[in-house]
């Protein structure tokens, strides 16, 4: 079966580098499924759990925004942060979710802080989902 190279990198480290069968990521316009030999593609990424299929098995990886680039049978996710399921501290994410929810309850929707709290809440919810999926 044909595969493609998937690299997930953050400013701090290379999180993942493997040959995979399929990637499903949330791009600007919504979910995109990428199979080997996909046409060239570039898009911002939403805060999301990226689904990776390798050797017939599915794995989730938590991604907190960034970019996806596809070319020459290679998928690169340049993420602000990314964690594999085993790297996630679920209790830390639950605490972050509660902090964000409290901030959202206090703030007005047009505040910059409201937007920040919303993103923080999304990161925490993705981490909880991915961390519990292991
Ligand atoms: P917190 O408020 O718990 O720091 P955050 O959403 O503000 O959460 P980020 O700024 O997105 O955290 O991430 C900072 C660094 O900490 C990144 O390297 C990220 O991978 C890591 N990180 C954040 N939350 C977790 C977690 N629950 N488990 C493991 N690593 C985490």
Short mmCIF file of C-alpha atoms and ligand atoms in Angstrom, two decimals:
data_model
loop_
_atom_site.label_atom_id
_atom_site.label_comp_id
_atom_site.label_asym_id
_atom_site.label_seq_id
_atom_site.Cartn_x
_atom_site.Cartn_y
_atom_site.Cartn_z
CA UNK A 1 0.00 0.00 0.00
CA UNK A 2 1.30 3.44 -0.79
CA UNK A 3 2.26 5.79 2.02
CA UNK A 4 3.40 9.41 2.48
CA UNK A 5 5.78 11.15 4.85
CA UNK A 6 4.18 13.05 7.76
CA UNK A 7 6.26 15.51 9.79
CA UNK A 8 4.79 17.46 12.71
CA UNK A 9 7.10 20.18 14.01
CA UNK A 10 6.75 22.97 16.56
CA UNK A 11 9.17 25.85 17.21
CA UNK A 12 10.63 23.66 19.97
CA UNK A 13 10.86 20.15 18.57
CA UNK A 14 10.02 17.52 15.99
CA UNK A 15 6.96 15.78 17.42
CA UNK A 16 6.34 13.15 14.75
CA UNK A 17 8.09 11.89 11.62
CA UNK A 18 6.73 8.71 10.03
CA UNK A 19 5.45 7.16 6.84
CA UNK A 20 1.65 7.09 7.16
CA UNK A 21 -1.44 5.94 5.22
CA UNK A 22 -3.77 8.89 5.85
CA UNK A 23 -4.03 12.24 7.67
CA UNK A 24 -7.25 14.05 8.61
CA UNK A 25 -6.73 17.63 9.79
CA UNK A 26 -8.96 20.66 10.34
CA UNK A 27 -7.86 23.28 7.84
CA UNK A 28 -9.32 26.78 7.48
CA UNK A 29 -12.35 25.55 5.51
CA UNK A 30 -12.99 22.42 7.57
CA UNK A 31 -11.76 18.84 7.77
CA UNK A 32 -9.50 17.65 4.99
CA UNK A 33 -8.51 14.03 4.46
CA UNK A 34 -5.13 13.55 2.81
CA UNK A 35 -4.11 10.32 1.12
CA UNK A 36 -0.76 9.58 -0.56
CA UNK A 37 -0.06 11.57 -3.74
CA UNK A 38 -2.43 14.37 -2.76
CA UNK A 39 -2.19 17.52 -4.86
CA UNK A 40 -0.20 20.45 -3.40
CA UNK A 41 -2.08 22.23 -0.62
CA UNK A 42 -1.38 24.86 2.02
CA UNK A 43 -3.72 26.20 4.72
CA UNK A 44 -3.85 27.47 8.29
CA UNK A 45 -4.79 24.78 10.81
CA UNK A 46 -7.44 25.07 13.48
CA UNK A 47 -6.92 23.93 17.06
CA UNK A 48 -7.75 20.28 16.59
CA UNK A 49 -7.04 16.60 17.08
CA UNK A 50 -5.30 15.45 13.89
CA UNK A 51 -6.12 11.87 12.96
CA UNK A 52 -3.23 9.79 11.60
CA UNK A 53 -3.62 6.31 10.12
CA UNK A 54 -0.46 4.20 10.03
CA UNK A 55 -0.19 0.44 9.40
CA UNK A 56 -3.99 0.30 9.60
CA UNK A 57 -4.14 1.86 13.09
CA UNK A 58 -5.51 5.28 13.95
CA UNK A 59 -3.88 7.71 16.35
CA UNK A 60 -4.86 11.22 17.44
CA UNK A 61 -2.33 14.04 17.87
CA UNK A 62 -3.28 17.31 19.59
CA UNK A 63 -2.42 20.40 17.51
CA UNK A 64 -2.90 24.00 18.59
CA UNK A 65 -2.99 25.95 15.37
CA UNK A 66 -0.32 26.54 12.73
CA UNK A 67 -0.10 25.52 9.09
CA UNK A 68 -0.39 22.45 6.92
CA UNK A 69 1.58 22.04 3.73
CA UNK A 70 1.28 19.14 1.29
CA UNK A 71 3.65 18.61 -1.63
CA UNK A 72 5.71 15.83 -3.24
CA UNK A 73 3.94 13.12 -1.20
CA UNK A 74 4.98 14.86 2.02
CA UNK A 75 2.67 16.41 4.65
CA UNK A 76 4.16 18.95 7.04
CA UNK A 77 2.26 20.36 10.00
CA UNK A 78 3.96 23.44 11.43
CA UNK A 79 2.20 23.74 14.76
CA UNK A 80 2.39 26.22 17.60
CA UNK A 81 2.34 23.20 19.89
CA UNK A 82 1.63 19.51 19.37
CA UNK A 83 1.41 16.55 21.71
CA UNK A 84 1.14 12.80 21.23
CA UNK A 85 -1.45 11.08 23.48
CA UNK A 86 1.18 9.74 25.90
CA UNK A 87 2.70 13.22 26.36
CA UNK A 88 -0.50 14.86 27.56
CA UNK A 89 -1.05 15.65 31.22
CA UNK A 90 -4.85 15.35 31.30
CA UNK A 91 -5.13 16.92 34.77
CA UNK A 92 -3.20 19.97 33.57
CA UNK A 93 -5.57 20.25 30.59
CA UNK A 94 -8.62 19.94 32.88
CA UNK A 95 -7.22 22.77 35.06
CA UNK A 96 -6.57 24.89 31.94
CA UNK A 97 -10.15 24.24 30.76
CA UNK A 98 -11.57 25.38 34.10
CA UNK A 99 -9.43 28.54 34.11
CA UNK A 100 -10.56 29.35 30.56
CA UNK A 101 -14.23 28.75 31.41
CA UNK A 102 -13.96 31.09 34.40
CA UNK A 103 -12.35 33.78 32.26
CA UNK A 104 -15.07 33.38 29.61
CA UNK A 105 -17.76 33.81 32.27
CA UNK A 106 -16.16 37.12 33.34
CA UNK A 107 -15.38 38.67 29.96
CA UNK A 108 -17.33 40.44 27.30
CA UNK A 109 -17.38 38.73 23.89
CA UNK A 110 -15.69 41.64 22.11
CA UNK A 111 -12.68 41.56 24.47
CA UNK A 112 -9.31 40.38 23.19
CA UNK A 113 -9.07 38.37 26.40
CA UNK A 114 -12.32 36.61 25.50
CA UNK A 115 -10.78 35.40 22.22
CA UNK A 116 -7.66 34.25 24.09
CA UNK A 117 -9.74 32.39 26.63
CA UNK A 118 -11.75 30.74 23.83
CA UNK A 119 -8.55 29.48 22.17
CA UNK A 120 -7.20 28.31 25.50
CA UNK A 121 -10.46 26.42 26.10
CA UNK A 122 -10.21 24.80 22.66
CA UNK A 123 -6.59 23.70 23.30
CA UNK A 124 -7.57 22.22 26.64
CA UNK A 125 -10.57 20.35 25.19
CA UNK A 126 -8.48 18.89 22.35
CA UNK A 127 -5.79 17.80 24.85
CA UNK A 128 -8.36 16.15 27.12
CA UNK A 129 -9.84 14.25 24.16
CA UNK A 130 -6.45 13.13 22.81
CA UNK A 131 -5.01 12.37 26.26
CA UNK A 132 -8.00 10.19 27.13
CA UNK A 133 -7.84 8.35 23.78
CA UNK A 134 -4.57 6.60 24.55
P1 LIG B 1 -1.47 25.71 30.27
O1 LIG B 1 -2.34 26.83 30.74
O2 LIG B 1 -1.74 24.40 30.97
O3 LIG B 1 0.00 26.06 30.17
P2 LIG B 1 -1.73 26.36 27.48
O4 LIG B 1 -2.82 26.04 26.50
O5 LIG B 1 -1.56 27.80 27.85
O6 LIG B 1 -1.95 25.42 28.77
P3 LIG B 1 0.34 26.21 25.54
O7 LIG B 1 0.81 27.64 25.58
O8 LIG B 1 -0.55 25.81 24.39
O9 LIG B 1 -0.35 25.81 26.93
O10 LIG B 1 1.58 25.21 25.55
C1 LIG B 1 2.80 25.52 26.23
C2 LIG B 1 3.65 24.25 26.23
O11 LIG B 1 3.12 23.30 27.17
C3 LIG B 1 3.70 23.52 24.89
O12 LIG B 1 4.98 22.96 24.73
C4 LIG B 1 2.65 22.42 25.03
O13 LIG B 1 2.98 21.30 24.23
C5 LIG B 1 2.74 22.10 26.52
N1 LIG B 1 1.46 21.71 27.11
C6 LIG B 1 0.38 22.48 27.34
N2 LIG B 1 -0.60 21.82 27.97
C7 LIG B 1 -0.15 20.54 28.12
C8 LIG B 1 -0.70 19.34 28.69
N3 LIG B 1 -1.94 19.33 29.22
N4 LIG B 1 0.07 18.23 28.69
C9 LIG B 1 1.30 18.24 28.16
N5 LIG B 1 1.88 19.33 27.60
C10 LIG B 1 1.18 20.47 27.58
#
